[in-house]
Short mmCIF file of C-alpha atoms in Angstrom, two decimals:
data_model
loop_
_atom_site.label_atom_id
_atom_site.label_comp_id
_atom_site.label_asym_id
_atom_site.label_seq_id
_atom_site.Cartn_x
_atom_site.Cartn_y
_atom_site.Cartn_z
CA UNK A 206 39.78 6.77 -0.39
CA UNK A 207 37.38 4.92 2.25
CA UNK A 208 35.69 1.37 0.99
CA UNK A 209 32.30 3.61 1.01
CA UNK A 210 33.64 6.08 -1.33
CA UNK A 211 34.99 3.91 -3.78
CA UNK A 212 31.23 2.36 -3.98
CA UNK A 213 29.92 5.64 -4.93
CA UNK A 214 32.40 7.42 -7.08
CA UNK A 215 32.51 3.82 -9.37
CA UNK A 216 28.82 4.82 -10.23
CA UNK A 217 27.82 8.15 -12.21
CA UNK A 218 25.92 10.81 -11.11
CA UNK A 219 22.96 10.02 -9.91
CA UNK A 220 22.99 6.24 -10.98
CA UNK A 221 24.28 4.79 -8.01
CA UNK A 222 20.75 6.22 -5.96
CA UNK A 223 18.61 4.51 -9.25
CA UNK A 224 20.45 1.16 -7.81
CA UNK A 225 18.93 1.23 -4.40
CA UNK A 226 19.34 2.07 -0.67
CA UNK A 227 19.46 -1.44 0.37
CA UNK A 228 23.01 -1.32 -1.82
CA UNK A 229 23.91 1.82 -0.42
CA UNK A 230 23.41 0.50 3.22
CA UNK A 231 25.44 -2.46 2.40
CA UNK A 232 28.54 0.25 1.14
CA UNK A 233 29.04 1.20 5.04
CA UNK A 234 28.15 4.82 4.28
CA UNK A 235 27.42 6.68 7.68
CA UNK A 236 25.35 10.09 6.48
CA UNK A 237 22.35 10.22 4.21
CA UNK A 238 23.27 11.25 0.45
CA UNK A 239 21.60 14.82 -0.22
CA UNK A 240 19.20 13.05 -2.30
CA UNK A 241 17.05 11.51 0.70
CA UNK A 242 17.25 14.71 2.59
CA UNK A 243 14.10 15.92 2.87
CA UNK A 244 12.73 20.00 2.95
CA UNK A 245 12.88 20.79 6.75
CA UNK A 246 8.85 21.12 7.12
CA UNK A 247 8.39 17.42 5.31
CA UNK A 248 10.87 15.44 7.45
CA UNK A 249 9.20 13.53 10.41
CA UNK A 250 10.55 15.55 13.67
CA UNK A 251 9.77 13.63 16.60
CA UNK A 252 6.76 15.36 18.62
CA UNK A 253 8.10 18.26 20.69
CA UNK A 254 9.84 20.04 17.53
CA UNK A 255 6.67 19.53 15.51
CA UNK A 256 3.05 19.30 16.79
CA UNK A 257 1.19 17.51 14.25
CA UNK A 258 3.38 14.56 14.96
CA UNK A 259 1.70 12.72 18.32
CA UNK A 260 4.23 10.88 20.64
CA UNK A 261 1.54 7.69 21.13
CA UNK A 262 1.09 4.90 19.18
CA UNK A 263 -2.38 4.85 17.57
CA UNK A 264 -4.51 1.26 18.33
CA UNK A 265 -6.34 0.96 15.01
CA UNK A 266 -10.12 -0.36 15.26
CA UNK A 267 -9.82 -4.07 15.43
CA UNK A 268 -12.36 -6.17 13.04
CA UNK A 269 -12.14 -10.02 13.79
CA UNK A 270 -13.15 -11.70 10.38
CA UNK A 271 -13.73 -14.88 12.62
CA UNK A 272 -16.77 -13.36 14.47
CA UNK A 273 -17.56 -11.26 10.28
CA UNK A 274 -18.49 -14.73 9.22
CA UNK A 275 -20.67 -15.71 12.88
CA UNK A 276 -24.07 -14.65 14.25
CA UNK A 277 -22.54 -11.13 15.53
CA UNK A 278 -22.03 -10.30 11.87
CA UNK A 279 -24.46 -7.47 11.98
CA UNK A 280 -22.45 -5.68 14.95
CA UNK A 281 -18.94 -6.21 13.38
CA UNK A 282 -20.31 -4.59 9.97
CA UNK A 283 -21.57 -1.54 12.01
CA UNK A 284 -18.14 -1.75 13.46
CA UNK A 285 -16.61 -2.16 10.05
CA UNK A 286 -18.48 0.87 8.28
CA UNK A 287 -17.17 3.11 11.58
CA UNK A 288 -13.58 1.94 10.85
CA UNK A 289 -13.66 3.17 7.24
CA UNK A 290 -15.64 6.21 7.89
CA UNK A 291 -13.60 7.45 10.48
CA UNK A 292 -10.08 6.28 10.46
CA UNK A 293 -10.06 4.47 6.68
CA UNK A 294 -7.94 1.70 8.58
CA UNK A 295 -8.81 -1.19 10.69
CA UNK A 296 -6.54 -4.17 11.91
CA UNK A 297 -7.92 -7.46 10.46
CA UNK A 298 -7.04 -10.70 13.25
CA UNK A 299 -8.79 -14.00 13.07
CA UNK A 300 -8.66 -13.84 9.17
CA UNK A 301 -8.00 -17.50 8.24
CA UNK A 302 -4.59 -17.33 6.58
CA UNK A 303 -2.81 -19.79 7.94
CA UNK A 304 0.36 -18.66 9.59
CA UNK A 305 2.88 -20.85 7.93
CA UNK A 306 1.34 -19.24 5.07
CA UNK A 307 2.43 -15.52 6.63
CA UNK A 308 5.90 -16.25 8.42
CA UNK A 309 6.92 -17.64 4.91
CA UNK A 310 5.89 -14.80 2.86
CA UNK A 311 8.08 -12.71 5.29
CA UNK A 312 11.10 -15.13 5.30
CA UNK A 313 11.02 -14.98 1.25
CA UNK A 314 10.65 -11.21 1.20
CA UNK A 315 13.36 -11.21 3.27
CA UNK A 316 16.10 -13.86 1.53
CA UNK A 317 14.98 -11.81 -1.41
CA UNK A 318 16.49 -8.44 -1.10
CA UNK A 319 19.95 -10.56 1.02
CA UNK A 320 20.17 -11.47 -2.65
CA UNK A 321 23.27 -10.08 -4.47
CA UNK A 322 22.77 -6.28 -6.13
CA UNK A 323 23.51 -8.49 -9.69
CA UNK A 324 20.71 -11.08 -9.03
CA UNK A 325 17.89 -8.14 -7.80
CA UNK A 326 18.67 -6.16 -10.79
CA UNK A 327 17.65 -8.25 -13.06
CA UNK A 328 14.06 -7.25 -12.42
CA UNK A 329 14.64 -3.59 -12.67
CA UNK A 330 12.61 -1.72 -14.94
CA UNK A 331 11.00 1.70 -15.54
CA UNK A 332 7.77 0.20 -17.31
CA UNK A 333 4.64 0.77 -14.54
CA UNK A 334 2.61 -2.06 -16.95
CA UNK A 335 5.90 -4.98 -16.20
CA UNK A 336 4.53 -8.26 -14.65
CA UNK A 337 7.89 -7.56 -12.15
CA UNK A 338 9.52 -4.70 -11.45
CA UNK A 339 12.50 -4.02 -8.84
CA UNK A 340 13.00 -0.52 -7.80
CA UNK A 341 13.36 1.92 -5.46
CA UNK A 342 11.96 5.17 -3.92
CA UNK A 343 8.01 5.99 -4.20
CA UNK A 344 8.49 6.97 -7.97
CA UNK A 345 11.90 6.75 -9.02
CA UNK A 346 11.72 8.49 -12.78
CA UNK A 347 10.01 11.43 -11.24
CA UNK A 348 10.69 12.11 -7.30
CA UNK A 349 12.97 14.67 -6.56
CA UNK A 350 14.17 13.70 -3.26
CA UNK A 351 14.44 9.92 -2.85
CA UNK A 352 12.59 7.69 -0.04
CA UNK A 353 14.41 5.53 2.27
CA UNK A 354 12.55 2.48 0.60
CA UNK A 355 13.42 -0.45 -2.25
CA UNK A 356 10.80 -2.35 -3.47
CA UNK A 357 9.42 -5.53 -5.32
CA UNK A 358 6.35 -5.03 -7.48
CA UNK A 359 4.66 -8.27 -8.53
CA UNK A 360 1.64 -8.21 -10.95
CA UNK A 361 -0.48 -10.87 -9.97
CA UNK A 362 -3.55 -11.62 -12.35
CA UNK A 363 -3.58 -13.25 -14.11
CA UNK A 364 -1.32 -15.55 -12.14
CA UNK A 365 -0.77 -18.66 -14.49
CA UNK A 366 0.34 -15.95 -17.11
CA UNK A 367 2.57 -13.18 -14.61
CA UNK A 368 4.20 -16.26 -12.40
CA UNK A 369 6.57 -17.69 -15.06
CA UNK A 370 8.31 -13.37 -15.14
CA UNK A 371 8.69 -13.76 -11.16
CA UNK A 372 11.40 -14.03 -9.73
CA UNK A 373 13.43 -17.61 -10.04
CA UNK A 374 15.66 -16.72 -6.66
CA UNK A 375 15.16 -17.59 -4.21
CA UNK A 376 14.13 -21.10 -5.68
CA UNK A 377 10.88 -20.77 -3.67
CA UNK A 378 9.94 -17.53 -3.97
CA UNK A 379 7.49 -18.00 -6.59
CA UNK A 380 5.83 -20.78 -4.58
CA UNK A 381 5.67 -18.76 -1.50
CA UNK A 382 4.38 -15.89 -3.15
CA UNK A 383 1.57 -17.73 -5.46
CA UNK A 384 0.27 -19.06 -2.27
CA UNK A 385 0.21 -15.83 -0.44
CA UNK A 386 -1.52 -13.74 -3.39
CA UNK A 387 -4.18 -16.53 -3.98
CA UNK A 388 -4.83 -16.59 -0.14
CA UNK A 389 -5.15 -12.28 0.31
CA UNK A 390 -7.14 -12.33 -2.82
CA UNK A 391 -9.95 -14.78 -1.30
CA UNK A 392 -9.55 -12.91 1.88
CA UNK A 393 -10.04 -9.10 0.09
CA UNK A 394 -12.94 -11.09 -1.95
CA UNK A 395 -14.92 -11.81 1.38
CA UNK A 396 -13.95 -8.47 2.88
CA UNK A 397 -15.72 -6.82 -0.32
CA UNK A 398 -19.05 -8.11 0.21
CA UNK A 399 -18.67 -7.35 3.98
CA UNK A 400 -17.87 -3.45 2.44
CA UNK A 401 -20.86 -3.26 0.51
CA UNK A 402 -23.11 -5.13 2.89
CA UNK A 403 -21.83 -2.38 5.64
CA UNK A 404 -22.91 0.57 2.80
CA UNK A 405 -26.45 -1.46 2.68
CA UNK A 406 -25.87 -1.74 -0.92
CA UNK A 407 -26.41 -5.68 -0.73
CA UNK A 408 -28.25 -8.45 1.57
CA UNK A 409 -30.99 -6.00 2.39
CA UNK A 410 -34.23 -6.51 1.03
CA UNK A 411 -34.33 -3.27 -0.72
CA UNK A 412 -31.02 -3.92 -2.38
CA UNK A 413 -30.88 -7.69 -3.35
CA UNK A 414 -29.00 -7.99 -6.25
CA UNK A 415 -27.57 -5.63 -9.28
CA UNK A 416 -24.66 -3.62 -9.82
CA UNK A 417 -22.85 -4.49 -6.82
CA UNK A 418 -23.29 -8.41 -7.28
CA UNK A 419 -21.80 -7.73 -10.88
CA UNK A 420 -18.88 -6.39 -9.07
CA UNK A 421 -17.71 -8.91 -6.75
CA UNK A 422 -17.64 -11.09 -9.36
CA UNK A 423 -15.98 -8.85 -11.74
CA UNK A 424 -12.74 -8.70 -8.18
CA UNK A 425 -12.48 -12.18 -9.35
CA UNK A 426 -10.63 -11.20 -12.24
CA UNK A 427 -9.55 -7.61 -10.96
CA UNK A 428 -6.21 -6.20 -10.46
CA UNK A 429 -4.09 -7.28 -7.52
CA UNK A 430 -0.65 -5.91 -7.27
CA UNK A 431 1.93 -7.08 -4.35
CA UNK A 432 4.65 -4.79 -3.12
CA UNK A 433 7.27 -5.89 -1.20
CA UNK A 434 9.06 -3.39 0.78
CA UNK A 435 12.11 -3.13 2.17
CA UNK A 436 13.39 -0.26 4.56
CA UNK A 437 17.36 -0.99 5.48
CA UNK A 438 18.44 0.58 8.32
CA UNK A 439 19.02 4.28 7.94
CA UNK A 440 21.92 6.32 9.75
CA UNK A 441 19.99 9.23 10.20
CA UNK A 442 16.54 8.44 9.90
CA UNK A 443 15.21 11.89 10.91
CA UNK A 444 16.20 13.65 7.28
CA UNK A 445 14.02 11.07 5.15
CA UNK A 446 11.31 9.07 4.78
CA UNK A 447 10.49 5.17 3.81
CA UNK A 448 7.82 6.71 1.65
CA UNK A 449 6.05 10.41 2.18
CA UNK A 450 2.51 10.63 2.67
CA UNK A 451 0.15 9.16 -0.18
CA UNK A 452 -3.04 7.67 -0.11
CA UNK A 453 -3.71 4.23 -2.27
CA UNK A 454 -5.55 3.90 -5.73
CA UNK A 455 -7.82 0.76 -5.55
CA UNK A 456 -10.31 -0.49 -3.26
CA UNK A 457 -8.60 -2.50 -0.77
CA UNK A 458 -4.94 -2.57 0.98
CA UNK A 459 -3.90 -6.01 2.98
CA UNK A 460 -0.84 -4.93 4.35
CA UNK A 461 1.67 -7.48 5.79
CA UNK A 462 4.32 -5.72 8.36
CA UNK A 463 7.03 -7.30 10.36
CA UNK A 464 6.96 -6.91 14.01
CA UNK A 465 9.03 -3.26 13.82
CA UNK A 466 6.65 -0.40 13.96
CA UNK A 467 6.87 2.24 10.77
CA UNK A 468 3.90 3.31 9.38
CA UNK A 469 2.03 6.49 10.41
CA UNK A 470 -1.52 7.35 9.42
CA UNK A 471 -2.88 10.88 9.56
CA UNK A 472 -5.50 11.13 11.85
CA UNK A 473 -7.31 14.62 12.58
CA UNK A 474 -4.09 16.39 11.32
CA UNK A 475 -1.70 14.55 13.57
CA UNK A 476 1.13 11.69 12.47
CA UNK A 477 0.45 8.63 14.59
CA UNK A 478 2.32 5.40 14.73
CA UNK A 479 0.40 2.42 13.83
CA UNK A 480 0.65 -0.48 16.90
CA UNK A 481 1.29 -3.50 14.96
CA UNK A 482 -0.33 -6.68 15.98
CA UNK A 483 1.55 -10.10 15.50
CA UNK A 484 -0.27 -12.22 12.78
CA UNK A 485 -2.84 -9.33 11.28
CA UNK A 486 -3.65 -7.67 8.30
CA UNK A 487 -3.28 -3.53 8.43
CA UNK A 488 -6.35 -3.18 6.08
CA UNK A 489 -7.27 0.54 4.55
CA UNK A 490 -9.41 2.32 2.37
CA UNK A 491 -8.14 3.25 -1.41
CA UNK A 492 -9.44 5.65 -3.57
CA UNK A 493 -11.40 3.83 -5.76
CA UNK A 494 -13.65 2.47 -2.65
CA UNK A 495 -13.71 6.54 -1.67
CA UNK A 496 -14.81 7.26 -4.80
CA UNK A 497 -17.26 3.85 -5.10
CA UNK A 498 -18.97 5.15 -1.59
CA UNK A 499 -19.03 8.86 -2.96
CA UNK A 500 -17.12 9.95 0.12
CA UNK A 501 -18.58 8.08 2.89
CA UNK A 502 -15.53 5.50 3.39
CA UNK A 503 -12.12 7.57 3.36
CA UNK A 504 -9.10 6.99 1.79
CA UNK A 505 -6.27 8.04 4.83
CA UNK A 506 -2.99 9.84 4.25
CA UNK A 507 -0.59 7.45 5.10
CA UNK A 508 3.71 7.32 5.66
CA UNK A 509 6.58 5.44 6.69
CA UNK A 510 9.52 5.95 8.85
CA UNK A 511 12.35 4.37 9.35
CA UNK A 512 15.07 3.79 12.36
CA UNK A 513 18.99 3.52 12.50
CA UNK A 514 18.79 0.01 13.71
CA UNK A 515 16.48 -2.20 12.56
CA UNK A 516 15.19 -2.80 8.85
CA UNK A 517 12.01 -3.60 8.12
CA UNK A 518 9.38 -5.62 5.54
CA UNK A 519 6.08 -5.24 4.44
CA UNK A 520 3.92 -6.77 1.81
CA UNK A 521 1.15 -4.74 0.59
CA UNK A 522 -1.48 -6.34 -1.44
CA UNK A 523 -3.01 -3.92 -3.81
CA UNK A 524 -6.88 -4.69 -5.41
CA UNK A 525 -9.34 -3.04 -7.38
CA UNK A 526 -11.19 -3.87 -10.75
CA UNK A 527 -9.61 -5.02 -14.04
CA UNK A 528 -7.67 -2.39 -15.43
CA UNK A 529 -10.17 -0.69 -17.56
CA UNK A 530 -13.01 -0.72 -15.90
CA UNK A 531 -14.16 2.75 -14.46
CA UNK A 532 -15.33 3.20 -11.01
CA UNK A 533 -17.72 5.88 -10.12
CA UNK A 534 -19.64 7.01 -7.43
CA UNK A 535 -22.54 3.86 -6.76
CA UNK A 536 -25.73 5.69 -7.67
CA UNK A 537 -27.62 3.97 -4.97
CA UNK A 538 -25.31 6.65 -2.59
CA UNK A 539 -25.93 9.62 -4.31
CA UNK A 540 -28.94 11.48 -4.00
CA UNK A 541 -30.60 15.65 -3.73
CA UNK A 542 -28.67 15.89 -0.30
CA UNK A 543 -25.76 13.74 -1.03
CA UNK A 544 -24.50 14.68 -4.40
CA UNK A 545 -22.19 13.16 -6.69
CA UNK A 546 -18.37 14.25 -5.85
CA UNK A 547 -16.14 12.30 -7.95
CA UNK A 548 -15.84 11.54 -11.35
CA UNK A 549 -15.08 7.73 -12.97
CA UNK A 550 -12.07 6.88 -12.72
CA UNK A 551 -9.89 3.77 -13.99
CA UNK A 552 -6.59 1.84 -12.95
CA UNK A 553 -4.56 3.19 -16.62
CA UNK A 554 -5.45 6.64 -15.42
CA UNK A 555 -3.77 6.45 -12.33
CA UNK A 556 -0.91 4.85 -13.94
CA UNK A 557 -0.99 7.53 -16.73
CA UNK A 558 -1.48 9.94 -13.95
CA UNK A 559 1.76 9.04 -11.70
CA UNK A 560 3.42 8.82 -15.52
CA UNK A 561 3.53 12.32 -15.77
CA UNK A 562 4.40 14.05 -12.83
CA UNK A 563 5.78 13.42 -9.00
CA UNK A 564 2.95 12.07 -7.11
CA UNK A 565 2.52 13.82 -4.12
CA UNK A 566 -0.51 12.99 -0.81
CA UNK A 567 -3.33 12.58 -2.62
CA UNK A 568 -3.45 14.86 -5.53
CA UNK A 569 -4.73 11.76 -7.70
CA UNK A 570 -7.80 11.45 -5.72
CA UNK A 571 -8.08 15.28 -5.68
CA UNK A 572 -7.96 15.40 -9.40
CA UNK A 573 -11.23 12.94 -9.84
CA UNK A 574 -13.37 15.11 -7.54
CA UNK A 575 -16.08 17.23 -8.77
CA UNK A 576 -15.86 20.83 -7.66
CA UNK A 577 -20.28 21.52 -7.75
#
């Protein structure tokens, strides 16, 4: 029996895919397991077998936070509200993180999942509501065919109480990653009031305070939830995915990437790969900021692939209000000839929502619109 096989036949069943593909990458094996191989029309062909899949690399609309916070501020916000109304991404440069501050959250991610299987299972749990959670897949207890994707969840408010669960290895993980959270936080904090400014729901003289100025201070003490990802190499990366298309539930993604390319946005019903850009945020619309703009600002069908050859990390900073509080459409945005589309909506419903059944695109967001 080959090294590989005695990996996989010492775990039962279906336990030894619950443990990981990082692990299964490190057993040698040389074909993906059945359970990653994806339904012919789902798998992501390259362009001339499939024509919704484009063969160029997509430049995302570039917002520089430097110039956001500068006397052009009214042009980048008109940029800004075009960005979210017509792609729901935009790449974020200039932002004020420092670099050190980047490279290291990287490096950790990284030394993280080198870690031995024994040390990164320790965090493993099935509990969505666990201040840590290791894992795999997009939603492990309920997907039928597996992603190409392991993953690091790290509840991050409040941080004096979450940071003591974190992880102890590497020694300065918990360091690293305090710093990073409390730095994207500030940054989605000041990207918030640039949203709302950009809807004209604040700093206009019609709208000077209210509801809206409630809510940036009520992001102080909203949810933020970090995922680390990590796609191993895959030996046949055309079968599966590193996750399959979904949209995000809060307000605001700040994701981190590596310098190898992998995630594809849907944009007017074509796949397109996402250039990255050394030291920038991927930012992108969630639901609960479609919802909050009653349409106007989309949340985006997104993916990831993977390659044979080189793995890849991402941190994705999740944020939206404290758990219970419901989001709705703002009323100052709906009106006789824009109607109200969505209903409220909360953080534990989404959570009860993915509970129950194997999330697929964006059938959460699709379940909290009104059908008038």
């Amino acid at each position: 029996m080959s090294p590989t096989m005695a990996v996989l036949t010492t775990e039962n069943g279906e336990s030894q895919y619950q443990n990981g593909v990082k692990r299964l990458y490190e057993s040698g094996i040389s074909k993906v397991p059945s359970k990653y191989v994806l339904p012919i029309l789902d798998r992501p062909n390259t362009s001339d077998q499939k024509p919704n899949v484009s063969n160029q690399n997509l430049k995302l609309p570039v917002i520089d936070f430097k110039e956001l916070q500068g006397p052009n501020r009214a042009q980048v916000l008109k940029s800004l509200a075009n960005a979210c109304e017509q792609y729901g991404f935009f790449q974020l440069v200039n932002h004020g993180i420092p670099s050190d501050v980047i490279s290291s959250m990287i490096d950790v991610s990284t030394r993280f999942f080198e870690l031995p299987f024994e040390e990164r299972a320790k965090y493993m749990s099935s509990d969505m509501h666990a201040p840590v959670r290791y894992g795999t897949s997009f939603n492990q207890n309920k997907d039928k065919v597996f992603c190409w994707r392991d993953f690091l969840k790290l509840m991050c408010h409040p941080l004096p109480d979450v940071l003591p669960h974190w992880p102890s290895s590497p020694v300065d993980m918990r360091k690293l990653a305090a710093t990073y959270a409390q730095e994207t936080k500030y940054l989605f904090l000041m990207l918030m009031e640039a949203i709302f400014e950009s809807l004209r729901l604040v700093g206009t003289t019609e709208n000077n305070t209210t509801e809206e100025d409630e809510m940036l201070k009520e992001f102080q003490d909203g949810s933020q939830l970090m995922v680390v990802n990590c796609y191993p190499p895959c030996p046949q990366p055309d079968l599966t995915l590193g996750m399959p298309p979904h949209s995000d539930y809060g307000f605001l993604t700040l994701l981190l990437q590596d310098e190898v390319e992998g995630l594809q946005i849907q944009k007017q019903d074509q796949w397109v790969t996402v250039e990255p850009i050394p030291n920038s945020f991927v930012v992108n619309v969630g639901d609960h900021l479609e919802i909050f703009s009653n349409g106007k600002y989309k949340s985006v069908l997104h993916r990831v692939l993977v390659n044979s050859t080189k793995g890849r990390i991402s941190v994705a900073s999740l944020h939206t209000l404290p758990f219970m509080r419901s989001v709705g459409p703002s009323p100052k945005l709906v009106n006789e000839s824009n109607p109200r589309l969505y209903k409220d909506t909360d953080f534990a419903s989404f959570l009860e929502y993915i509970s129950s059944r194997e999330p697929r695109r964006k059938n959460f967001l699709e379940s909290r619109k009104l059908f008038t």
